Amino acid sequence: MSTAYPAAASAQPSAAPGGARWIDLRSDTVTQPSAAMREAMRSAAVGDDVYGDDPTVNALQAYAAETFGYEAALFAPSGTQTNLIALLAHCGRGDEYLVGQDAHTYKYEGGGAAVLGSIQPQPLSNQPDGSIALHDIEAAIKPHDVHFARSKLLALENTIGGKVLPPQYVQQATALAHQRGLATHLDGARICNAAVRQGITLRQAVQGFDSVSVCLSKGLGAPVGSVLCGSRQLIEEGKRWRKMLGGGMRQAGIIAAAGLYALQNNVQRLAEDHANATWLAAELAKIGALQVSTPQTNILFVTMPRDACQGLNAALAAERIRVSMAPTLRLVTHLDVTRADLEQVAAVFAHYFQQ
Ligand SMILES: *Cc1c(COP(=O)(O)O)cnc(C)c1O
C-alpha cells in the first residue's frame, strides 16, 4: 500500500485472551499505545493536577486549546465526561439542550445531562447525513414563557456514525443557534477524522462551536482521555464540574503524555484508516449477499441476511477476527489494523459467503 506511514511500524499486536494477536475491528478504541507513545508516558514530568501542578497535563491542555483555536482546554478521563462537563457548564437546572436522537450525548451516555444536571434534552431527528434539519432546530427553540424549559444549547456530533457533517450545514446550524441566543457544543469525539477527510485544519473543523469535546483514545491511539476546549470562563466552570464528577486526577501527566503524543503524531495518519475502510468496503461489496455502506471515514456498516450473523461471527472468531455484530455489523479501522489484516478479513467473508 502506498502511504507515507509505514503500516508495520504503526501496527501493534493487540492484547487478547490467550495473548495471541487478534484483528479487532469492533472499535477504534481498542488500540494499544505504541512504543514511542509509551516512552512519552514513561518520561513524562508529572505533578498534582488538582493543584494545577502537572506540567504534562498543562502542556496537553495548552496544545489542544491552540490546535483547536480556543482560549483554554480541560483534560478528563473520558469523552462521556467531557461532554457532560460541557452540558453542565453551558446549561443549568430547568434549561434544555437540542440534540440529535442518534447523538452519543443523548443516547449513549446514560442520560447524564438529565440525571446529574437536571438538564432537559430536546431530541430531534437526525437526517440520513447525520445533520439535524434547520427547520427542526428552529421549531424546537422555545419562546421565553413560564411553560417551557429554557432552550440554551445546540449540541451536534461530527463525525456521526462515521459520517462527516457538511461544512455549510455546520455553519448554518451554529449561526442559527447563536442568532437565537443558544450556545453551541460539538461532540467531536472523532473530529480529527472529519478534518482529515475534508482536508481542512482542526480549527476550521470546529468553527462555529463555543466548545468541543475531542477523544484522544479513539483513532488517535491514546489509552485514556478526552479534552474539552472552550472559553477561559467555560473551562474554569468546567473544572469545578470535573472535580464534582470525580474527574480530578493527580499525577495525570502519565496519561496526558499519551494524549499529547497522539495529537502531535497521529492526526494526519487517519487518512490511512479512511483508505483502509474504503478498500474493505469495496471488497465486501463484491459479495452478493451483503449490503455495504460507503464509508466517509473509518467506519463501515454491513447489512446481511439475519441467519448468517451467527455463522459469520464464528468463522471470523476462528480466524481471530473481532467485529461488532449488534445491532448491525460494524467494522472500524484504526492504527492497529493493516491492509494485510483487512485482506485476511475480506478473505474470511468471501469464503463464508463462498464467492
Ligand atoms: C466514544 C464517543 C464518546 C465518548 O466516549 P468515552 O468512551 O466516554 O470516551 C462521545 N461521543 C462519541 C460520538 C463517541 O463516539
Coordinates of C-alpha atoms and ligand atoms in Angstrom, one line a residue:
M1 CA 0.0 0.0 0.0
S2 CA 1.4 3.4 -0.9
T3 CA 1.3 5.6 2.2
A4 CA 3.6 8.0 4.0
Y5 CA 3.2 5.9 7.1
P6 CA 4.9 2.6 7.4
A7 CA 2.0 0.3 8.3
A8 CA 4.3 -2.3 10.0
A9 CA 5.6 0.3 12.4
S10 CA 2.2 1.6 13.5
A11 CA 0.6 -1.8 13.8
Q12 CA 0.7 -3.1 17.4
P13 CA -0.1 -6.6 18.5
S14 CA -3.5 -6.4 20.1
A15 CA -3.7 -8.0 23.5
A16 CA -6.3 -10.6 23.8
P17 CA -7.3 -13.6 26.0
G18 CA -4.5 -16.2 25.5
G19 CA -2.1 -13.5 24.5
A20 CA -2.3 -14.2 20.7
R21 CA -2.9 -11.3 18.3
W22 CA -6.5 -10.6 17.2
I23 CA -7.6 -8.4 14.3
D24 CA -10.0 -6.2 16.3
L25 CA -12.4 -4.2 14.2
R26 CA -15.0 -3.6 16.9
S27 CA -14.0 0.0 17.5
D28 CA -11.0 2.4 17.2
T29 CA -10.9 2.4 21.0
V30 CA -9.1 -1.0 21.1
T31 CA -5.7 0.3 20.1
Q32 CA -2.5 -0.4 22.1
P33 CA -0.2 2.5 22.9
S34 CA 2.8 2.4 20.6
A35 CA 6.4 2.0 21.8
A36 CA 7.0 5.8 21.2
M37 CA 3.8 6.7 23.0
R38 CA 4.8 4.5 26.0
E39 CA 8.2 6.2 26.0
A40 CA 6.5 9.6 26.1
M41 CA 4.4 8.3 29.1
R42 CA 7.4 6.8 30.8
S43 CA 9.4 10.0 30.6
A44 CA 6.6 12.5 31.3
A45 CA 7.1 15.1 34.0
V46 CA 4.2 14.9 36.4
G47 CA 2.7 16.8 39.4
D48 CA -0.7 17.0 41.2
D49 CA -3.1 18.2 38.6
V50 CA -5.8 19.0 41.1
Y51 CA -3.4 21.8 42.3
G52 CA -2.8 22.6 38.6
D53 CA 0.8 21.4 39.1
D54 CA 1.1 18.7 36.4
P55 CA 3.3 20.2 33.6
T56 CA 2.3 17.5 31.1
V57 CA -1.4 18.0 31.6
N58 CA -0.9 21.7 31.3
A59 CA 1.1 21.2 28.1
L60 CA -1.6 19.0 26.6
Q61 CA -4.3 21.5 27.5
A62 CA -2.4 24.4 26.1
Y63 CA -1.6 22.4 22.9
A64 CA -5.2 21.3 22.5
A65 CA -6.5 24.9 23.0
E66 CA -4.0 26.3 20.5
T67 CA -4.6 23.5 18.0
F68 CA -8.4 23.8 18.0
G69 CA -8.4 27.6 18.4
Y70 CA -9.9 28.1 21.8
E71 CA -8.8 30.1 24.9
A72 CA -8.5 27.1 27.2
A73 CA -8.9 23.3 27.4
L74 CA -9.5 20.7 30.1
F75 CA -8.3 17.1 30.2
A76 CA -10.7 14.5 31.6
P77 CA -10.8 10.7 31.8
S78 CA -13.4 10.1 29.1
G79 CA -15.5 11.7 26.3
T80 CA -18.6 11.0 28.2
Q81 CA -17.2 13.1 31.0
T82 CA -16.0 16.0 28.8
N83 CA -19.5 16.1 27.1
L84 CA -21.2 16.1 30.4
I85 CA -18.9 18.8 31.8
A86 CA -19.8 20.9 28.7
L87 CA -23.5 20.4 29.2
L88 CA -23.3 21.2 32.9
A89 CA -21.2 24.3 32.1
H90 CA -23.5 25.6 29.4
C91 CA -26.8 24.7 31.0
G92 CA -28.4 24.9 34.4
R93 CA -31.4 23.3 36.1
G94 CA -34.5 23.7 34.0
D95 CA -32.6 24.5 30.9
E96 CA -32.7 22.3 27.8
Y97 CA -30.3 21.3 25.0
L98 CA -31.2 20.4 21.5
V99 CA -29.6 17.2 20.4
G100 CA -29.9 14.5 17.7
Q101 CA -31.9 11.3 18.5
D102 CA -28.8 9.3 17.5
A103 CA -26.3 11.5 19.3
H104 CA -23.9 9.9 21.7
T105 CA -24.6 12.5 24.4
Y106 CA -28.3 11.8 24.2
K107 CA -28.4 8.1 23.5
Y108 CA -25.2 6.5 24.8
E109 CA -24.2 8.4 27.9
G110 CA -26.7 7.1 30.4
G111 CA -28.9 10.2 30.3
G112 CA -26.2 12.1 32.3
A113 CA -27.4 15.6 31.5
A114 CA -30.9 14.8 32.8
V115 CA -29.8 12.6 35.7
L116 CA -26.9 14.7 37.0
G117 CA -27.7 18.1 35.6
S118 CA -31.5 18.4 35.6
I119 CA -31.0 19.5 32.0
Q120 CA -33.8 18.5 29.7
P121 CA -32.8 17.0 26.4
Q122 CA -34.9 18.1 23.4
P123 CA -34.0 15.2 21.0
L124 CA -34.6 15.9 17.3
S125 CA -34.4 13.5 14.3
N126 CA -31.1 13.0 12.6
Q127 CA -31.2 13.2 8.8
P128 CA -29.6 10.4 6.8
D129 CA -26.4 12.6 6.6
G130 CA -26.3 13.0 10.3
S131 CA -27.4 16.6 10.4
I132 CA -30.5 17.9 12.3
A133 CA -32.7 19.8 9.9
L134 CA -32.5 23.6 10.3
H135 CA -36.3 23.9 10.4
D136 CA -36.4 21.3 13.2
I137 CA -33.9 23.2 15.2
E138 CA -35.8 26.5 14.6
A139 CA -39.1 24.9 15.6
A140 CA -37.7 23.4 18.8
I141 CA -36.3 26.6 20.2
K142 CA -38.8 27.6 22.8
P143 CA -40.0 31.2 23.4
H144 CA -39.4 32.7 26.8
D145 CA -42.5 31.6 28.7
V146 CA -43.0 30.0 32.1
H147 CA -44.4 26.9 30.5
F148 CA -41.2 26.0 28.8
A149 CA -37.7 24.9 29.7
R150 CA -35.2 27.4 28.6
S151 CA -33.5 26.5 25.3
K152 CA -29.9 27.1 26.0
L153 CA -27.7 24.9 23.8
L154 CA -27.4 23.1 20.5
A155 CA -25.2 20.0 20.5
L156 CA -24.0 18.5 17.3
E157 CA -21.7 15.5 16.6
N158 CA -19.0 15.2 14.0
T159 CA -18.3 12.6 12.7
I160 CA -21.6 10.9 13.5
G161 CA -21.8 7.2 12.7
G162 CA -18.6 7.8 10.7
K163 CA -20.2 10.4 8.6
V164 CA -18.9 13.9 8.2
L165 CA -21.3 16.8 8.7
P166 CA -21.5 19.0 5.6
P167 CA -19.4 22.2 6.4
Q168 CA -22.1 24.5 5.0
Y169 CA -24.7 22.9 7.3
V170 CA -22.5 23.3 10.3
Q171 CA -22.0 27.0 9.5
Q172 CA -25.8 27.5 9.1
A173 CA -26.8 25.5 12.2
T174 CA -24.4 27.2 14.5
A175 CA -25.3 30.6 13.1
L176 CA -28.9 29.9 13.7
A177 CA -28.3 28.8 17.2
H178 CA -26.3 31.9 18.0
Q179 CA -28.8 34.1 16.4
R180 CA -31.5 32.7 18.7
G181 CA -29.3 33.1 21.8
L182 CA -28.2 29.5 22.1
A183 CA -24.7 28.4 22.7
T184 CA -23.2 25.6 20.6
H185 CA -21.3 22.4 21.6
L186 CA -19.6 19.9 19.4
D187 CA -19.2 16.3 20.4
G188 CA -16.1 16.0 18.3
A189 CA -15.0 12.5 19.6
R190 CA -13.8 11.9 16.0
I191 CA -13.5 15.4 14.8
C192 CA -9.9 14.7 13.6
N193 CA -11.3 12.1 11.3
A194 CA -13.7 14.7 9.9
A195 CA -10.9 17.3 9.4
V196 CA -8.6 14.9 7.7
R197 CA -11.3 13.6 5.4
Q198 CA -12.2 17.1 4.4
G199 CA -8.6 18.3 4.1
I200 CA -9.1 21.2 6.5
T201 CA -7.4 22.2 9.7
L202 CA -8.7 21.2 13.1
R203 CA -9.5 24.9 13.8
Q204 CA -11.6 25.1 10.6
A205 CA -13.4 21.8 11.5
V206 CA -14.7 23.3 14.9
Q207 CA -15.6 26.7 13.6
G208 CA -18.9 27.9 15.0
F209 CA -18.8 25.9 18.2
D210 CA -18.4 27.5 21.6
S211 CA -17.0 24.2 22.9
V212 CA -15.7 21.0 21.6
S213 CA -15.0 17.6 23.2
V214 CA -12.3 15.5 21.5
C215 CA -11.5 11.9 22.2
L216 CA -7.8 11.0 22.4
S217 CA -8.5 7.4 23.0
K218 CA -10.1 6.5 19.6
G219 CA -8.4 6.7 16.3
L220 CA -5.6 8.9 17.8
G221 CA -4.4 5.9 19.7
A222 CA -4.1 7.1 23.3
P223 CA -5.1 4.7 26.1
V224 CA -7.2 7.1 28.1
G225 CA -8.6 10.6 27.9
S226 CA -10.5 13.4 26.2
V227 CA -10.2 17.1 26.1
L228 CA -12.8 19.8 26.3
C229 CA -12.0 23.1 24.6
G230 CA -13.8 26.4 25.2
S231 CA -13.5 29.9 26.5
R232 CA -11.4 30.5 29.7
Q233 CA -14.7 31.1 31.6
L234 CA -16.3 27.9 30.4
I235 CA -13.2 25.8 31.2
E236 CA -13.0 27.4 34.7
E237 CA -16.6 26.4 35.3
G238 CA -15.9 23.0 33.8
K239 CA -13.0 22.4 36.2
R240 CA -15.5 22.7 39.1
W241 CA -17.8 20.1 37.5
R242 CA -14.9 17.8 36.6
K243 CA -14.0 17.7 40.3
M244 CA -17.5 17.0 41.3
L245 CA -17.8 14.2 38.8
G246 CA -14.7 12.6 40.2
G247 CA -12.5 13.5 37.2
G248 CA -9.9 15.5 39.2
M249 CA -6.8 13.3 38.7
R250 CA -3.5 13.7 40.4
Q251 CA -0.3 12.7 38.5
A252 CA -2.3 12.6 35.3
G253 CA 0.6 13.6 33.2
I254 CA 1.4 9.9 32.8
I255 CA -1.8 9.6 30.6
A256 CA -1.8 13.2 29.3
A257 CA 1.6 12.5 27.7
A258 CA 0.0 9.8 25.6
G259 CA -2.8 12.2 24.6
L260 CA -0.3 14.9 23.7
Y261 CA 1.8 12.4 21.7
A262 CA -1.5 11.3 19.9
L263 CA -2.4 14.9 18.9
Q264 CA 1.1 15.7 17.7
N265 CA 1.7 12.5 15.8
N266 CA -1.4 10.6 14.9
V267 CA -3.8 13.0 13.3
Q268 CA -2.7 13.0 9.6
R269 CA -2.3 9.3 9.6
L270 CA -6.0 8.9 10.0
A271 CA -6.1 9.1 6.2
E272 CA -4.7 5.6 6.2
D273 CA -7.6 4.3 8.2
H274 CA -10.0 6.0 5.9
A275 CA -8.3 4.5 2.8
N276 CA -8.4 1.1 4.5
A277 CA -12.1 1.4 5.3
T278 CA -12.8 2.3 1.7
W279 CA -10.8 -0.6 0.5
L280 CA -12.5 -3.1 2.8
A281 CA -16.0 -1.7 1.8
A282 CA -15.2 -2.2 -1.9
E283 CA -14.0 -5.8 -1.2
L284 CA -17.1 -6.7 0.8
A285 CA -19.4 -5.1 -1.7
K286 CA -18.3 -7.8 -4.2
I287 CA -20.2 -10.3 -2.1
G288 CA -23.7 -10.5 -3.4
A289 CA -25.4 -11.3 0.0
L290 CA -24.0 -8.1 1.6
Q291 CA -25.1 -4.5 1.5
V292 CA -22.2 -2.4 2.4
S293 CA -22.2 1.3 3.4
T294 CA -19.8 3.7 1.6
P295 CA -17.5 4.8 4.4
Q296 CA -16.6 8.5 4.6
T297 CA -14.1 8.0 7.3
N298 CA -13.1 4.8 9.3
I299 CA -16.4 3.2 10.0
L300 CA -18.4 0.9 7.7
F301 CA -21.7 -0.9 8.2
V302 CA -22.7 -4.2 6.6
T303 CA -26.3 -5.5 6.3
M304 CA -26.7 -9.2 5.6
P305 CA -29.2 -12.0 5.9
R306 CA -30.2 -12.4 9.5
D307 CA -29.5 -16.1 9.6
A308 CA -25.9 -15.5 8.5
C309 CA -24.8 -13.5 11.6
Q310 CA -24.0 -16.2 14.0
G311 CA -22.1 -18.4 11.5
L312 CA -20.1 -15.5 10.2
N313 CA -19.2 -14.4 13.7
A314 CA -17.9 -17.9 14.4
A315 CA -16.0 -18.1 11.2
L316 CA -14.4 -14.7 12.0
A317 CA -13.6 -15.7 15.6
A318 CA -12.0 -18.9 14.3
E319 CA -9.5 -16.7 12.4
R320 CA -9.0 -14.4 15.4
I321 CA -11.1 -11.5 14.0
R322 CA -13.4 -9.5 16.1
V323 CA -16.3 -7.3 14.9
S324 CA -19.4 -5.6 16.3
M325 CA -22.5 -7.7 15.3
A326 CA -25.3 -5.9 17.0
P327 CA -27.5 -4.1 16.1
T328 CA -25.8 -4.2 12.6
L329 CA -22.4 -5.4 11.6
R330 CA -20.0 -2.6 12.2
L331 CA -16.3 -2.5 11.1
V332 CA -13.9 0.2 12.3
T333 CA -10.4 0.6 11.0
H334 CA -7.7 2.1 13.2
L335 CA -3.9 2.3 13.6
D336 CA -3.5 -1.3 14.8
V337 CA -5.0 -2.9 11.7
T338 CA -3.0 -3.1 8.5
R339 CA -4.1 -3.6 4.9
A340 CA -2.8 -7.1 5.1
D341 CA -5.1 -7.7 8.1
L342 CA -8.0 -6.5 6.1
E343 CA -7.1 -8.8 3.2
Q344 CA -7.4 -11.6 5.7
V345 CA -10.8 -10.3 6.9
A346 CA -12.1 -9.9 3.3
A347 CA -11.0 -13.5 2.6
V348 CA -12.9 -14.9 5.5
F349 CA -16.0 -13.1 4.4
A350 CA -15.6 -14.3 0.8
H351 CA -15.0 -17.8 1.9
Y352 CA -18.0 -17.8 4.3
F353 CA -20.4 -16.5 1.6
Q354 CA -18.5 -18.6 -1.0
Q355 CA -17.6 -16.1 -3.6
Ligands
LIG1 C1 -16.7 7.4 22.1 C2 -17.6 8.6 22.0 C3 -17.8 9.5 23.1 C4 -17.1 9.3 24.4 O1 -16.9 8.0 24.8 P1 -16.0 7.6 26.0 O2 -15.9 6.2 25.8 O3 -16.7 8.1 27.2 O4 -14.6 8.3 25.9 C5 -18.6 10.6 22.8 N1 -19.1 10.8 21.7 C6 -19.0 10.0 20.6 C7 -19.6 10.3 19.3 C8 -18.2 8.9 20.7 O5 -18.0 8.1 19.7

